[in-house]
Amino acid sequence: MIGIVEKRVSETGRGGGCVLPHIPTFRYSSVFWGLIVVGMMVGRPAFAACTDPAAPGVQWLRCYVDGRSLASADLARANVRESTFQRSDLSRANFSEANAYRSKMISARMMEAKLDGAAFIEADFTRADLTRASLNNTDLRRARFYHTILREANLTGARLEGADLLNADLTGAMWTDGVRVCGANSIGQCN
């Protein structure tokens, strides 16, 4: 049985004073820490490096891809969660069925990009240019579109619950119902 031994310690160092418990060390601490290390190595998912080339299914988790030219890149089914693409050229890039949760596309050029069936939940498209982009059935819940250009974009079936379209230009965009085309001067809403 392991017991706690009391040890008297004084502020002057002469004995007497307060009583501190003395807890014996764990004899098997090296075994314990060894199991922790092995568990971390075994249970670790394999993520691709942020420097891996753009390709379908690439794993760019929390990567900084700012200012890069990825025009016409195929990123279908890619995992780009919480990655930033600020000021990147993503014109005609394919993000179909990609997981882009909380990604940042701030001031990105995304003209004619394909985002069909992708999850851009809580993504930030502030000042991005999505002219003629295809966002069919894209999950855009709680996404930010501050001053975003969505002219002639196709939003058929897109989920926009909680999305912020403050000063977004929706002129000529196909609305989520797949029927209505937003009129001229559709700023912040589809008129």
PDB file of C-alpha atoms in Angstrom, residues 50-142:
ATOM      1  CA  CYS A  50       1.309  22.397 -47.465  1.00  0.00           C
ATOM      2  CA  THR A  51       3.988  22.426 -50.159  1.00  0.00           C
ATOM      3  CA  ASP A  52       2.456  19.472 -52.014  1.00  0.00           C
ATOM      4  CA  PRO A  53       1.288  20.399 -55.522  1.00  0.00           C
ATOM      5  CA  ALA A  54      -2.344  21.200 -56.209  1.00  0.00           C
ATOM      6  CA  ALA A  55      -4.161  17.974 -57.081  1.00  0.00           C
ATOM      7  CA  PRO A  56      -7.571  16.366 -56.594  1.00  0.00           C
ATOM      8  CA  GLY A  57      -7.991  15.239 -52.988  1.00  0.00           C
ATOM      9  CA  VAL A  58      -4.918  17.108 -51.706  1.00  0.00           C
ATOM     10  CA  GLN A  59      -4.812  17.623 -47.915  1.00  0.00           C
ATOM     11  CA  TRP A  60      -3.969  21.278 -47.264  1.00  0.00           C
ATOM     12  CA  LEU A  61      -5.164  21.661 -43.687  1.00  0.00           C
ATOM     13  CA  ARG A  62      -4.448  25.119 -42.192  1.00  0.00           C
ATOM     14  CA  CYS A  63      -2.070  26.025 -45.014  1.00  0.00           C
ATOM     15  CA  TYR A  64      -1.045  29.490 -46.191  1.00  0.00           C
ATOM     16  CA  VAL A  65      -1.487  29.615 -49.947  1.00  0.00           C
ATOM     17  CA  ASP A  66      -1.564  33.409 -50.103  1.00  0.00           C
ATOM     18  CA  GLY A  67      -0.683  35.182 -53.347  1.00  0.00           C
ATOM     19  CA  ARG A  68      -0.118  31.984 -55.355  1.00  0.00           C
ATOM     20  CA  SER A  69      -1.240  31.429 -58.912  1.00  0.00           C
ATOM     21  CA  LEU A  70      -3.485  28.370 -59.007  1.00  0.00           C
ATOM     22  CA  ALA A  71      -5.418  29.311 -62.140  1.00  0.00           C
ATOM     23  CA  SER A  72      -7.188  26.238 -63.586  1.00  0.00           C
ATOM     24  CA  ALA A  73      -5.923  24.065 -60.695  1.00  0.00           C
ATOM     25  CA  ASP A  74      -7.911  20.892 -60.016  1.00  0.00           C
ATOM     26  CA  LEU A  75      -8.645  20.793 -56.274  1.00  0.00           C
ATOM     27  CA  ALA A  76     -11.754  18.592 -56.496  1.00  0.00           C
ATOM     28  CA  ARG A  77     -12.467  16.774 -53.213  1.00  0.00           C
ATOM     29  CA  ALA A  78      -9.497  18.586 -51.604  1.00  0.00           C
ATOM     30  CA  ASN A  79      -9.403  19.273 -47.871  1.00  0.00           C
ATOM     31  CA  VAL A  80      -8.428  22.940 -47.535  1.00  0.00           C
ATOM     32  CA  ARG A  81     -10.001  23.498 -44.108  1.00  0.00           C
ATOM     33  CA  GLU A  82      -8.925  26.721 -42.423  1.00  0.00           C
ATOM     34  CA  SER A  83      -6.427  27.480 -45.198  1.00  0.00           C
ATOM     35  CA  THR A  84      -5.864  30.983 -46.552  1.00  0.00           C
ATOM     36  CA  PHE A  85      -5.815  31.888 -50.240  1.00  0.00           C
ATOM     37  CA  GLN A  86      -5.654  35.666 -49.829  1.00  0.00           C
ATOM     38  CA  ARG A  87      -4.913  37.514 -53.095  1.00  0.00           C
ATOM     39  CA  SER A  88      -4.417  34.172 -54.905  1.00  0.00           C
ATOM     40  CA  ASP A  89      -5.356  33.629 -58.542  1.00  0.00           C
ATOM     41  CA  LEU A  90      -7.931  30.819 -58.500  1.00  0.00           C
ATOM     42  CA  SER A  91      -9.510  31.656 -61.870  1.00  0.00           C
ATOM     43  CA  ARG A  92     -11.176  28.577 -63.392  1.00  0.00           C
ATOM     44  CA  ALA A  93      -9.957  26.458 -60.429  1.00  0.00           C
ATOM     45  CA  ASN A  94     -12.035  23.387 -59.623  1.00  0.00           C
ATOM     46  CA  PHE A  95     -13.063  23.119 -55.946  1.00  0.00           C
ATOM     47  CA  SER A  96     -15.936  20.665 -56.608  1.00  0.00           C
ATOM     48  CA  GLU A  97     -16.866  18.681 -53.469  1.00  0.00           C
ATOM     49  CA  ALA A  98     -13.936  20.238 -51.571  1.00  0.00           C
ATOM     50  CA  ASN A  99     -13.979  20.764 -47.806  1.00  0.00           C
ATOM     51  CA  ALA A 100     -13.091  24.440 -47.359  1.00  0.00           C
ATOM     52  CA  TYR A 101     -14.561  25.029 -43.895  1.00  0.00           C
ATOM     53  CA  ARG A 102     -13.427  28.425 -42.522  1.00  0.00           C
ATOM     54  CA  SER A 103     -11.074  29.000 -45.439  1.00  0.00           C
ATOM     55  CA  LYS A 104     -10.114  32.567 -46.314  1.00  0.00           C
ATOM     56  CA  MET A 105     -10.460  33.625 -49.940  1.00  0.00           C
ATOM     57  CA  ILE A 106     -10.014  37.338 -49.195  1.00  0.00           C
ATOM     58  CA  SER A 107      -9.376  39.395 -52.366  1.00  0.00           C
ATOM     59  CA  ALA A 108      -8.887  36.163 -54.350  1.00  0.00           C
ATOM     60  CA  ARG A 109      -9.507  36.128 -58.105  1.00  0.00           C
ATOM     61  CA  MET A 110     -11.967  33.262 -58.615  1.00  0.00           C
ATOM     62  CA  MET A 111     -13.540  34.142 -61.966  1.00  0.00           C
ATOM     63  CA  GLU A 112     -15.242  31.112 -63.519  1.00  0.00           C
ATOM     64  CA  ALA A 113     -14.143  28.894 -60.623  1.00  0.00           C
ATOM     65  CA  LYS A 114     -16.150  25.724 -60.017  1.00  0.00           C
ATOM     66  CA  LEU A 115     -17.249  25.207 -56.393  1.00  0.00           C
ATOM     67  CA  ASP A 116     -20.112  22.769 -57.065  1.00  0.00           C
ATOM     68  CA  GLY A 117     -21.103  20.601 -54.094  1.00  0.00           C
ATOM     69  CA  ALA A 118     -18.283  21.984 -51.942  1.00  0.00           C
ATOM     70  CA  ALA A 119     -18.511  22.943 -48.258  1.00  0.00           C
ATOM     71  CA  PHE A 120     -17.408  26.552 -47.746  1.00  0.00           C
ATOM     72  CA  ILE A 121     -19.099  26.866 -44.345  1.00  0.00           C
ATOM     73  CA  GLU A 122     -17.936  30.033 -42.524  1.00  0.00           C
ATOM     74  CA  ALA A 123     -15.531  30.829 -45.384  1.00  0.00           C
ATOM     75  CA  ASP A 124     -14.483  34.439 -45.950  1.00  0.00           C
ATOM     76  CA  PHE A 125     -14.839  35.738 -49.521  1.00  0.00           C
ATOM     77  CA  THR A 126     -14.361  39.418 -48.615  1.00  0.00           C
ATOM     78  CA  ARG A 127     -13.549  41.417 -51.788  1.00  0.00           C
ATOM     79  CA  ALA A 128     -13.123  38.203 -53.827  1.00  0.00           C
ATOM     80  CA  ASP A 129     -14.086  38.205 -57.509  1.00  0.00           C
ATOM     81  CA  LEU A 130     -16.375  35.244 -58.288  1.00  0.00           C
ATOM     82  CA  THR A 131     -17.636  36.551 -61.635  1.00  0.00           C
ATOM     83  CA  ARG A 132     -19.341  33.703 -63.572  1.00  0.00           C
ATOM     84  CA  ALA A 133     -18.330  31.187 -60.868  1.00  0.00           C
ATOM     85  CA  SER A 134     -20.392  28.022 -60.461  1.00  0.00           C
ATOM     86  CA  LEU A 135     -21.617  27.480 -56.892  1.00  0.00           C
ATOM     87  CA  ASN A 136     -24.274  24.818 -57.575  1.00  0.00           C
ATOM     88  CA  ASN A 137     -25.319  23.063 -54.349  1.00  0.00           C
ATOM     89  CA  THR A 138     -22.429  24.692 -52.458  1.00  0.00           C
ATOM     90  CA  ASP A 139     -22.764  24.927 -48.670  1.00  0.00           C
ATOM     91  CA  LEU A 140     -22.110  28.598 -47.887  1.00  0.00           C
ATOM     92  CA  ARG A 141     -23.725  28.788 -44.457  1.00  0.00           C
ATOM     93  CA  ARG A 142     -22.397  31.687 -42.367  1.00  0.00           C
TER      94      ARG A 142
END
